[in-house]
Short mmCIF file of C-alpha atoms and ligand atoms in Angstrom, two decimals:
data_model
loop_
_atom_site.label_atom_id
_atom_site.label_comp_id
_atom_site.label_asym_id
_atom_site.label_seq_id
_atom_site.Cartn_x
_atom_site.Cartn_y
_atom_site.Cartn_z
CA MET X 1 30.12 -31.81 -7.69
CA GLY X 2 30.47 -32.02 -11.49
CA ARG X 3 31.55 -29.00 -13.56
CA LYS X 4 28.31 -29.06 -15.55
CA ILE X 5 26.20 -28.99 -12.41
CA ARG X 6 28.30 -26.17 -10.97
CA LEU X 7 27.84 -24.21 -14.20
CA ALA X 8 24.09 -24.89 -14.23
CA ILE X 9 23.82 -23.71 -10.61
CA LEU X 10 25.81 -20.59 -11.40
CA LEU X 11 23.62 -19.74 -14.40
CA MET X 12 20.44 -20.42 -12.45
CA SER X 13 21.68 -18.27 -9.56
CA ILE X 14 22.44 -15.40 -11.96
CA CYS X 15 19.02 -15.82 -13.53
CA VAL X 16 17.17 -15.87 -10.19
CA CYS X 17 19.19 -12.93 -8.83
CA GLY X 18 18.41 -11.04 -12.06
CA ILE X 19 14.69 -11.74 -11.71
CA LEU X 20 14.77 -10.69 -8.06
CA LEU X 21 16.66 -7.48 -8.83
CA LEU X 22 14.35 -6.61 -11.72
CA GLN X 23 11.26 -7.28 -9.63
CA LEU X 24 12.62 -5.26 -6.71
CA SER X 25 13.54 -2.32 -8.93
CA PHE X 26 10.14 -2.55 -10.66
CA ALA X 27 8.38 -2.52 -7.27
CA TYR X 28 10.54 0.37 -6.04
CA ASN X 29 9.94 2.44 -9.18
CA SER X 30 6.21 1.78 -9.12
CA PHE X 31 6.14 2.87 -5.50
CA LYS X 32 8.02 6.06 -6.33
CA ALA X 33 5.76 6.82 -9.32
CA GLU X 34 2.61 6.18 -7.29
CA LYS X 35 3.92 8.37 -4.48
CA SER X 36 4.58 11.25 -6.82
CA LEU X 37 1.15 10.78 -8.45
CA PHE X 38 -0.37 10.91 -4.98
CA GLY X 39 1.51 14.16 -4.27
CA LYS X 40 0.40 15.67 -7.56
CA GLN X 41 -3.26 14.75 -7.05
CA VAL X 42 -3.31 16.03 -3.46
CA ASN X 43 -1.58 19.30 -4.39
CA GLU X 44 -4.01 19.89 -7.26
CA ALA X 45 -7.00 19.15 -5.01
CA PHE X 46 -5.67 21.49 -2.31
CA ALA X 47 -5.04 24.34 -4.76
CA SER X 48 -8.41 24.00 -6.44
CA ALA X 49 -10.21 23.77 -3.06
CA TYR X 50 -8.58 27.10 -2.17
CA ASP X 51 -9.43 28.62 -5.58
CA SER X 52 -13.04 27.57 -5.38
CA VAL X 53 -13.47 28.94 -1.82
CA LYS X 54 -11.79 32.19 -2.87
CA LYS X 55 -14.06 32.43 -5.90
CA ASP X 56 -17.13 32.06 -3.65
CA ARG X 57 -15.75 34.76 -1.37
CA ASP X 58 -15.20 37.03 -4.41
CA GLU X 59 -18.82 36.47 -5.42
CA VAL X 60 -19.93 37.74 -1.99
CA ILE X 61 -17.81 40.88 -2.52
CA LEU X 62 -19.22 41.27 -6.04
CA SER X 63 -22.81 40.99 -4.85
CA ASP X 64 -22.06 43.85 -2.41
CA LEU X 65 -20.65 45.82 -5.33
CA ARG X 66 -23.76 45.09 -7.39
CA ARG X 67 -25.91 46.28 -4.51
CA LEU X 68 -23.91 49.52 -4.24
CA VAL X 69 -23.93 50.21 -7.99
CA SER X 70 -27.66 49.51 -8.17
CA ASP X 71 -28.36 51.82 -5.20
CA THR X 72 -29.91 54.94 -6.80
CA THR X 73 -29.34 56.97 -3.64
CA PHE X 74 -25.62 56.26 -3.88
CA ILE X 75 -24.88 56.20 -7.62
CA LYS X 76 -26.56 57.81 -10.54
CA ILE X 77 -26.17 56.10 -13.93
CA THR X 78 -26.95 58.04 -17.10
CA SER X 79 -26.39 57.43 -20.80
CA ARG X 80 -25.92 59.52 -23.90
CA VAL X 81 -25.08 58.86 -27.55
CA ASN X 82 -21.62 60.01 -28.65
CA PRO X 83 -22.31 62.20 -31.72
CA VAL X 84 -18.95 61.32 -33.36
CA TYR X 85 -18.88 57.52 -32.96
CA GLY X 86 -22.61 56.94 -32.52
CA THR X 87 -22.00 54.68 -29.48
CA THR X 88 -23.78 54.83 -26.16
CA VAL X 89 -21.63 56.22 -23.35
CA PHE X 90 -22.66 55.45 -19.80
CA THR X 91 -21.78 57.67 -16.88
CA MET X 92 -21.69 56.52 -13.29
CA LYS X 93 -21.64 59.35 -10.75
CA GLU X 94 -21.53 59.35 -6.98
CA LEU X 95 -24.40 61.28 -5.42
CA GLN X 96 -22.57 62.07 -2.18
CA PRO X 97 -18.99 62.47 -3.34
CA PRO X 98 -16.15 62.43 -0.81
CA PHE X 99 -13.65 65.26 -0.63
CA LYS X 100 -10.93 63.52 -2.54
CA GLY X 101 -10.62 61.26 -5.56
CA GLN X 102 -12.71 60.44 -8.54
CA THR X 103 -16.44 61.05 -8.33
CA GLN X 104 -17.59 59.80 -11.71
CA ILE X 105 -16.57 57.67 -14.70
CA SER X 106 -17.84 57.33 -18.26
CA LEU X 107 -17.64 54.04 -20.12
CA SER X 108 -18.93 52.54 -23.31
CA MET X 109 -19.44 48.84 -23.87
CA GLU X 110 -18.27 47.04 -26.97
CA THR X 111 -21.05 44.52 -26.68
CA PHE X 112 -23.73 47.13 -26.30
CA THR X 113 -24.63 48.49 -29.75
CA ASP X 114 -28.04 50.10 -29.02
CA LYS X 115 -28.22 53.86 -29.00
CA VAL X 116 -29.87 54.75 -25.72
CA GLU X 117 -30.50 58.29 -24.51
CA PRO X 118 -31.90 58.75 -21.94
CA ILE X 119 -31.10 55.48 -20.13
CA THR X 120 -33.64 52.64 -20.09
CA PRO X 121 -33.94 50.02 -17.26
CA LYS X 122 -32.62 47.35 -19.66
CA ALA X 123 -29.54 49.41 -20.59
CA ARG X 124 -28.95 50.26 -16.91
CA GLN X 125 -29.01 46.59 -16.00
CA ALA X 126 -26.61 45.77 -18.84
CA PHE X 127 -24.25 48.46 -17.58
CA ILE X 128 -24.37 47.18 -13.96
CA ASP X 129 -23.67 43.62 -15.22
CA HIS X 130 -20.75 44.97 -17.19
CA VAL X 131 -19.24 46.75 -14.17
CA VAL X 132 -19.59 43.60 -12.01
CA GLN X 133 -18.01 41.48 -14.71
CA ILE X 134 -15.00 43.79 -15.00
CA ALA X 135 -14.61 43.84 -11.21
CA ARG X 136 -14.77 40.01 -11.19
CA SER X 137 -11.83 39.66 -13.54
CA ASP X 138 -9.96 42.41 -11.64
CA LEU X 139 -10.43 40.51 -8.38
CA GLN X 140 -9.26 37.31 -10.00
CA ASN X 141 -6.16 39.11 -11.17
CA GLY X 142 -5.62 40.46 -7.68
CA TYR X 143 -6.36 44.17 -7.98
CA VAL X 144 -9.18 46.65 -7.48
CA PHE X 145 -10.10 49.31 -10.00
CA TYR X 146 -11.30 52.64 -8.65
CA TYR X 147 -14.29 53.52 -10.91
CA THR X 148 -15.23 56.05 -8.30
CA GLN X 149 -13.51 56.79 -5.02
CA LYS X 150 -16.23 55.33 -2.79
CA LEU X 151 -16.83 52.25 -4.93
CA GLY X 152 -13.08 51.59 -5.06
CA ASP X 153 -12.73 52.10 -1.29
CA SER X 154 -15.50 49.67 -0.43
CA LEU X 155 -14.28 47.07 -2.96
CA SER X 156 -10.73 47.35 -1.67
CA LYS X 157 -11.85 47.09 1.98
CA ALA X 158 -13.85 43.96 1.20
CA LYS X 159 -11.03 42.44 -0.83
CA TYR X 160 -8.45 42.80 1.90
CA GLU X 161 -10.55 42.36 4.98
CA VAL X 162 -12.92 39.49 4.21
CA PRO X 163 -10.72 36.45 4.99
CA VAL X 164 -10.74 33.22 3.00
CA ASP X 165 -12.47 30.77 5.34
CA THR X 166 -10.15 27.83 6.18
CA ALA X 167 -13.08 25.74 7.42
CA GLN X 168 -14.58 26.09 3.95
CA ILE X 169 -11.26 25.13 2.35
CA SER X 170 -11.09 22.07 4.58
CA LYS X 171 -14.62 21.01 3.64
CA ARG X 172 -14.09 21.52 -0.09
CA PHE X 173 -10.70 19.82 0.05
CA MET X 174 -12.22 16.85 1.82
CA GLU X 175 -14.92 16.52 -0.87
CA MET X 176 -12.35 16.64 -3.62
CA LEU X 177 -10.18 14.04 -1.93
CA ARG X 178 -13.17 11.78 -1.49
CA ASP X 179 -14.17 12.19 -5.16
CA SER X 180 -10.68 11.19 -6.27
CA ASP X 181 -10.48 8.21 -3.84
CA LEU X 182 -7.67 9.83 -1.89
CA PRO X 183 -7.25 9.57 1.89
CA THR X 184 -9.29 12.21 3.75
CA GLU X 185 -7.35 12.25 7.01
CA PHE X 186 -5.27 15.41 7.00
CA ARG X 187 -4.57 18.39 9.22
CA PHE X 188 -3.78 22.00 8.42
CA ASP X 189 -0.49 23.40 9.58
CA THR X 190 1.32 26.68 9.15
CA VAL X 191 4.73 25.01 8.84
CA ARG X 192 5.97 22.17 6.67
CA ALA X 193 5.95 18.84 8.57
CA THR X 194 9.25 16.98 8.43
CA SER X 195 8.15 13.37 8.62
CA ASP X 196 4.65 13.34 7.12
CA PHE X 197 3.62 14.12 3.57
CA THR X 198 2.99 17.89 3.24
CA THR X 199 1.32 19.66 0.32
CA LYS X 200 2.65 22.77 -1.39
CA PRO X 201 1.37 25.76 0.63
CA ILE X 202 -1.38 28.20 -0.23
CA ASP X 203 -1.03 31.85 0.80
CA LEU X 204 -3.96 33.15 2.80
CA ALA X 205 -2.55 36.69 3.02
CA LEU X 206 -4.62 38.71 0.55
CA LYS X 207 -2.23 41.65 0.28
CA THR X 208 1.12 41.17 -1.37
CA THR X 209 2.63 43.83 0.88
CA VAL X 210 2.16 41.82 4.09
CA PRO X 211 4.20 38.67 5.00
CA PRO X 212 2.69 35.50 3.51
CA LYS X 213 0.24 33.53 5.66
CA LEU X 214 1.05 30.00 4.53
CA LEU X 215 -1.22 27.02 5.01
CA PHE X 216 -0.11 23.41 4.46
CA ALA X 217 -2.18 20.24 4.44
CA VAL X 218 -0.36 17.40 6.19
CA PHE X 219 -1.14 13.71 5.63
CA ARG X 220 -0.07 11.00 8.04
CA ASP X 221 0.49 7.44 6.79
CA SER X 222 0.48 8.54 3.15
CA GLU X 223 2.95 5.72 2.41
CA ILE X 224 0.52 3.14 3.74
CA PHE X 225 -2.08 4.55 1.36
CA VAL X 226 0.36 4.28 -1.55
CA PHE X 227 1.14 0.68 -0.54
CA GLU X 228 -2.59 -0.02 -0.39
CA ARG X 229 -3.00 1.28 -3.93
CA LEU X 230 -0.17 -0.93 -5.13
CA LYS X 231 -1.07 -3.97 -3.08
CA TRP X 232 -2.14 -6.21 -5.98
CA MET X 233 0.82 -5.27 -8.08
CA LEU X 234 3.22 -5.68 -5.16
CA SER X 235 1.74 -8.99 -4.06
CA GLY X 236 1.88 -10.24 -7.68
CA SER X 237 5.50 -9.26 -7.77
CA PHE X 238 6.13 -10.96 -4.43
CA VAL X 239 4.42 -14.17 -5.64
CA LEU X 240 6.53 -14.12 -8.79
CA MET X 241 9.71 -13.70 -6.76
CA SER X 242 8.72 -16.49 -4.38
CA VAL X 243 7.92 -18.81 -7.31
CA ALA X 244 11.31 -18.03 -8.87
CA VAL X 245 13.13 -18.72 -5.60
CA PHE X 246 11.09 -21.86 -4.97
CA CYS X 247 11.76 -23.18 -8.50
CA PHE X 248 15.43 -22.49 -8.04
CA GLY X 249 15.52 -24.29 -4.68
CA TYR X 250 13.45 -27.18 -5.97
CA THR X 251 15.54 -27.67 -9.11
CA LEU X 252 18.70 -27.46 -7.05
CA ARG X 253 17.38 -30.11 -4.67
CA VAL X 254 16.38 -32.43 -7.51
CA MET X 255 19.73 -31.94 -9.22
CA LEU X 256 21.70 -32.61 -6.06
CA SER X 257 19.64 -35.66 -5.16
CA GLN X 258 20.08 -37.01 -8.70
CA GLN X 259 23.78 -36.44 -8.31
CA LYS X 260 23.80 -38.24 -4.95
CA LEU X 261 21.80 -41.09 -6.44
CA SER X 262 24.19 -41.49 -9.31
CA GLU X 263 27.18 -41.47 -6.91
CA ALA X 264 25.44 -44.09 -4.76
CA LYS X 265 24.72 -46.21 -7.85
CA ASP X 266 28.38 -46.02 -8.82
CA ASP X 267 29.29 -47.27 -5.33
CA PHE X 268 26.74 -50.02 -5.68
CA ILE X 269 28.20 -51.17 -8.98
CA ARG X 270 31.75 -51.00 -7.56
CA ASN X 271 30.74 -53.12 -4.56
CA MET X 272 28.87 -55.61 -6.70
CA THR X 273 31.71 -56.06 -9.19
CA HIS X 274 34.10 -56.54 -6.33
CA GLU X 275 31.89 -59.26 -4.87
CA LEU X 276 31.57 -61.02 -8.25
CA HIS X 277 35.19 -60.63 -9.11
CA THR X 278 36.62 -62.90 -6.38
CA PRO X 279 34.67 -66.11 -7.23
CA LEU X 280 35.12 -65.47 -10.97
CA ALA X 281 38.88 -65.11 -10.57
CA SER X 282 39.00 -68.27 -8.50
CA LEU X 283 36.92 -70.14 -11.12
CA THR X 284 39.20 -69.01 -13.96
CA VAL X 285 42.42 -69.98 -12.14
CA THR X 286 41.05 -73.41 -11.17
CA ALA X 287 39.72 -74.17 -14.67
CA GLU X 288 43.01 -73.08 -16.29
CA SER X 289 44.97 -75.25 -13.88
CA LEU X 290 42.76 -78.26 -14.75
CA ARG X 291 43.38 -77.71 -18.46
CA LYS X 292 47.12 -77.01 -18.28
CA PHE X 293 48.36 -79.60 -15.79
CA HIS X 294 47.84 -83.33 -15.34
CA HIS X 295 46.24 -84.00 -12.03
CA ASP X 296 45.44 -87.26 -10.41
CA ASN X 297 41.85 -88.09 -9.64
CA THR X 298 41.89 -86.79 -6.05
CA GLU X 299 43.32 -83.44 -7.14
CA ARG X 300 40.80 -83.21 -9.98
CA GLU X 301 38.02 -83.85 -7.44
CA THR X 302 39.37 -81.08 -5.21
CA TYR X 303 39.55 -78.65 -8.15
CA LEU X 304 36.04 -79.61 -9.28
CA ASP X 305 34.82 -79.04 -5.68
CA ILE X 306 36.38 -75.58 -5.79
CA ILE X 307 34.67 -74.84 -9.12
CA LEU X 308 31.36 -76.09 -7.78
CA HIS X 309 31.74 -74.11 -4.58
CA GLN X 310 32.62 -70.89 -6.42
CA ALA X 311 29.81 -71.44 -8.95
CA LYS X 312 27.38 -71.88 -6.05
CA ARG X 313 28.76 -68.74 -4.41
CA LEU X 314 28.24 -66.88 -7.67
CA GLY X 315 24.71 -68.23 -7.85
CA THR X 316 24.00 -67.11 -4.28
CA LEU X 317 25.49 -63.68 -4.97
CA THR X 318 23.46 -63.07 -8.13
CA SER X 319 20.23 -64.16 -6.48
CA GLU X 320 21.11 -61.92 -3.53
CA ILE X 321 21.59 -58.99 -5.90
CA LEU X 322 18.36 -59.80 -7.71
CA GLU X 323 16.57 -60.07 -4.39
CA THR X 324 17.98 -56.76 -3.20
CA ALA X 325 17.06 -55.03 -6.45
CA ARG X 326 13.57 -56.46 -6.18
CA SER X 327 13.37 -55.30 -2.59
CA GLY X 328 13.26 -51.75 -3.97
CA LYS X 329 9.81 -52.63 -5.23
CA VAL X 330 7.37 -52.95 -2.43
CA GLY X 331 4.80 -55.70 -2.80
CA SER X 332 1.16 -55.34 -3.80
CA ARG X 333 -1.31 -53.33 -1.83
CA VAL X 334 -3.15 -56.49 -0.70
CA ARG X 335 -4.21 -55.97 2.87
CA GLN X 336 -4.53 -58.81 5.34
CA SER X 337 -5.13 -58.73 9.04
CA ILE X 338 -1.92 -59.99 10.63
CA GLY X 339 -1.24 -60.82 14.25
CA VAL X 340 1.56 -58.51 15.35
CA ALA X 341 3.07 -61.02 17.82
CA ASP X 342 3.12 -63.77 15.16
CA LEU X 343 4.71 -61.41 12.67
CA VAL X 344 7.52 -60.43 15.04
CA ASN X 345 8.03 -64.03 16.22
CA SER X 346 8.41 -65.31 12.65
CA ALA X 347 10.96 -62.55 11.89
CA VAL X 348 12.90 -63.45 15.05
CA ALA X 349 12.78 -67.13 14.08
CA ALA X 350 14.56 -66.28 10.81
CA PHE X 351 17.72 -65.61 12.91
CA PRO X 352 17.98 -68.78 15.04
CA SER X 353 21.57 -68.26 16.11
CA ALA X 354 21.21 -64.58 17.05
CA ASP X 355 20.33 -63.06 20.42
CA VAL X 356 17.02 -61.38 19.48
CA ARG X 357 14.66 -60.70 22.39
CA PHE X 358 10.99 -60.03 21.99
CA GLU X 359 8.77 -59.58 24.99
CA ASN X 360 5.32 -60.46 23.77
CA ASN X 361 2.73 -58.29 25.54
CA VAL X 362 0.52 -57.59 22.53
CA SER X 363 -0.84 -61.03 21.85
CA ASP X 364 -4.19 -59.75 20.49
CA LEU X 365 -2.91 -56.82 18.50
CA LYS X 366 -3.52 -56.98 14.74
CA ILE X 367 -2.13 -54.95 11.89
CA SER X 368 -3.65 -54.61 8.45
CA GLY X 369 -1.09 -54.87 5.67
CA ASN X 370 1.03 -56.95 3.35
CA ALA X 371 2.43 -59.82 5.46
CA ASN X 372 5.36 -60.46 3.17
CA ASP X 373 6.50 -56.82 3.09
CA LEU X 374 6.08 -56.36 6.84
CA PHE X 375 8.05 -59.55 7.46
CA ARG X 376 10.89 -58.35 5.23
CA MET X 377 10.77 -54.94 6.86
CA LEU X 378 11.48 -56.56 10.26
CA THR X 379 14.08 -59.01 8.96
CA ASN X 380 15.93 -56.20 7.16
CA LEU X 381 16.15 -54.24 10.42
CA ILE X 382 17.24 -57.30 12.43
CA ASP X 383 19.74 -58.26 9.75
CA ASN X 384 21.23 -54.74 9.76
CA ALA X 385 21.38 -54.67 13.55
CA LEU X 386 23.37 -57.91 13.47
CA LYS X 387 25.63 -57.28 10.52
CA TYR X 388 26.68 -53.78 11.56
CA ASN X 389 27.37 -54.83 15.15
CA PRO X 390 30.94 -56.04 15.67
CA ASN X 391 30.38 -56.80 19.40
CA ALA X 392 30.65 -60.42 20.51
CA ASP X 393 27.60 -59.99 22.76
CA ALA X 394 25.47 -58.45 20.00
CA HIS X 395 21.84 -58.50 20.99
CA ILE X 396 18.62 -57.02 19.69
CA GLU X 397 15.54 -56.03 21.60
CA ILE X 398 12.16 -55.73 19.93
CA LYS X 399 9.27 -53.94 21.62
CA VAL X 400 5.75 -53.31 20.43
CA LEU X 401 3.93 -50.53 22.30
CA GLU X 402 0.27 -49.82 21.98
CA THR X 403 -1.62 -46.55 22.54
CA ALA X 404 -5.25 -45.67 21.89
CA LYS X 405 -4.65 -44.82 18.25
CA LYS X 406 -1.20 -46.12 17.42
CA MET X 407 1.11 -49.12 17.56
CA ILE X 408 4.82 -48.53 17.82
CA PHE X 409 7.56 -51.01 16.87
CA GLU X 410 11.01 -50.42 18.36
CA ILE X 411 14.02 -52.42 17.20
CA SER X 412 17.11 -51.61 19.30
CA ASP X 413 20.63 -52.94 19.12
CA ASN X 414 23.84 -52.46 21.10
CA GLY X 415 25.92 -51.80 17.98
CA PRO X 416 28.10 -48.78 17.08
CA GLY X 417 25.16 -46.45 16.43
CA ILE X 418 24.60 -44.12 13.51
CA PRO X 419 26.17 -40.62 13.48
CA ASP X 420 23.62 -37.78 13.57
CA SER X 421 24.91 -36.42 10.25
CA GLU X 422 23.98 -39.71 8.53
CA LYS X 423 20.57 -40.28 10.10
CA GLY X 424 18.78 -38.26 7.43
CA ARG X 425 20.38 -40.11 4.51
CA ILE X 426 20.42 -43.78 5.46
CA PHE X 427 16.90 -44.24 4.06
CA ASP X 428 17.95 -43.07 0.58
CA ALA X 429 18.24 -45.73 -2.14
CA PHE X 430 21.79 -47.08 -2.54
CA TYR X 431 23.08 -45.00 0.34
CA ARG X 432 25.65 -46.68 2.60
CA ILE X 433 27.61 -45.10 5.41
CA GLY X 434 31.31 -45.04 4.63
CA THR X 435 30.65 -46.25 1.12
CA GLY X 436 33.38 -46.32 -1.47
CA ASN X 437 35.87 -49.09 -1.07
CA ARG X 438 34.59 -50.46 2.21
CA HIS X 439 33.41 -53.99 1.68
CA ASP X 440 33.76 -55.50 5.13
CA VAL X 441 29.97 -55.63 5.57
CA LYS X 442 27.99 -56.71 2.55
CA GLY X 443 25.06 -54.66 1.36
CA TYR X 444 23.82 -52.51 -1.48
CA GLY X 445 22.25 -49.62 0.40
CA LEU X 446 18.72 -50.77 -0.37
CA GLY X 447 17.71 -52.38 2.95
CA LEU X 448 16.53 -49.27 4.78
CA TYR X 449 15.13 -47.78 1.57
CA PHE X 450 12.89 -50.83 1.30
CA VAL X 451 11.93 -50.53 5.00
CA LYS X 452 10.99 -46.88 4.51
CA GLU X 453 8.89 -47.71 1.43
CA VAL X 454 6.98 -50.44 3.29
CA VAL X 455 6.34 -48.11 6.22
CA ARG X 456 5.13 -45.38 3.86
CA ASN X 457 2.87 -47.82 2.01
CA HIS X 458 1.27 -48.75 5.29
CA GLY X 459 0.70 -45.10 6.23
CA GLY X 460 3.32 -45.17 8.99
CA ARG X 461 6.37 -43.16 10.02
CA ILE X 462 9.92 -44.30 10.70
CA ALA X 463 12.49 -42.58 12.89
CA VAL X 464 15.95 -43.44 14.08
CA TYR X 465 17.38 -42.66 17.54
CA ASP X 466 20.54 -43.30 19.48
CA CYS X 467 20.35 -46.02 22.08
CA LYS X 468 22.05 -45.61 25.50
CA PRO X 469 24.91 -46.39 26.17
CA SER X 470 25.47 -47.32 22.51
CA GLY X 471 23.46 -48.63 19.59
CA THR X 472 20.52 -47.68 17.46
CA THR X 473 16.76 -47.76 17.83
CA PHE X 474 14.51 -47.79 14.77
CA GLN X 475 11.02 -46.68 15.74
CA ILE X 476 8.12 -47.38 13.40
CA THR X 477 4.68 -45.96 14.12
CA PHE X 478 1.49 -47.20 12.45
CA ALA X 479 -2.06 -46.00 12.96
CA LYS X 480 -4.30 -48.69 14.50
P1 ADP T 1 22.65 -52.17 3.29
O1 ADP T 1 21.59 -52.89 2.55
O2 ADP T 1 23.86 -51.87 2.49
O3 ADP T 1 22.94 -52.71 4.64
P2 ADP T 1 20.87 -50.24 4.38
O4 ADP T 1 20.00 -49.35 3.55
O5 ADP T 1 20.21 -51.36 5.07
O6 ADP T 1 22.06 -50.70 3.48
O7 ADP T 1 21.60 -49.34 5.47
C1 ADP T 1 22.19 -48.15 5.08
C2 ADP T 1 23.36 -47.82 6.02
O8 ADP T 1 22.87 -47.61 7.33
C3 ADP T 1 24.35 -48.91 6.13
O9 ADP T 1 25.42 -48.67 5.25
C4 ADP T 1 24.83 -48.90 7.57
O10 ADP T 1 26.04 -48.19 7.64
C5 ADP T 1 23.78 -48.12 8.29
N1 ADP T 1 22.99 -48.96 9.24
C6 ADP T 1 21.80 -49.53 9.02
N2 ADP T 1 21.37 -50.17 10.13
C7 ADP T 1 22.32 -49.99 11.08
C8 ADP T 1 22.43 -50.39 12.45
N3 ADP T 1 21.50 -51.12 13.07
N4 ADP T 1 23.53 -49.99 13.11
C9 ADP T 1 24.49 -49.23 12.53
N5 ADP T 1 24.43 -48.81 11.22
C10 ADP T 1 23.35 -49.19 10.51
#
């Protein structure tokens, strides 16, 4: 293989490997990024599902508080105007105070600027709303303020004893997942799962003094979901990689076949020059001898005969080369209906001194095609079978088999056979087995190439098999 080709292959390999590596790392990074986005989205959804359920639960507690504060048999709310600041001060007092703790509290509201004494229903309502609002933000911040002992006790009891409903969390979580197009198949667990994707936990224990009550959401097949999300990008990447590999393989094939072709052409030219060289040398020597020396008439005649003979040989050789070169071009696409038996018989008749056997059992069979090309296809195969067979008892057997849809030509010889490693290449243009400086059998490596072209032009297939005990069978199949 030439240095330039080797260099080109090396550069192309580096290029393709680079593209593959880049694509693979791009796909891997995208997968990682998408996976972490998935984790972030799921964690956010889980935390906000918990927050929203807890908020609802707090509202239940707050509505109890509102009921208690509004209960006039339980709490008495009064108002008076502070003579120094001129603001309204509200007082909330328990009507049945317990034995311990605070029984009343006085508050003023920044947002309430009216001076109200005694209290009006509107001011009372504003005060109750204010107390509930303060309790709401206290609950959110995780503590309970004791306005009065009993109010504080009941608020604290509710805060720590009303659990956050996990069924509600599950429902809310599911809705959020659905809204964000995330997978909704999950389970709750109290421990982190090792193999499946697990969210960050939420703590269901409402008191900080007790051990945490952790809850995890576990997703199976989260990776499949991530793959699903990336499927177009990943398949695009895969297509790109396949195209790159295909282009590389294809270019390599074309380059190598061009290289083989050019080597075969070199062989062809070497063979041809060798063939032409012998008669030319003989012509030159004879002509020079005629010029330099005095010969009598008989000798002159002999020399002239030699010149004529070599000139004729040259003529035959050049027309042979021309013919072979032309044989690369398969004839026109004119289709005639040809009798198969006649076709084979005429090809056999072209080799009168050879032992070519044809058992005619297809007398009515016709083939549609170019008679000239088909004739040359058969004669090329017979000619090869004879010229490559060194045996004294060389013989060829031709069979035509017929099936419902096909006709099969088989041309078998008892020659040396063709090695398996060569069977795939003998149909290439200019290819000869053991080419190089072997000139014992004449040929330019175009015979089987021509045969293959004719077969292809007629929509057929050609195959080559070993023949037992030795020899070769060329099998050509045409549709009927
Ligand atoms: P050429 O025109 O040089 O004979 P072909 O294309 O006809 O070339 O054949 C290619 C090669 O296949 C030949 O070099 C020969 O070695 C081999 N070959 C073809 N036919 C036969 C056969 N019947 N038996 C053995 N070898 C064969």
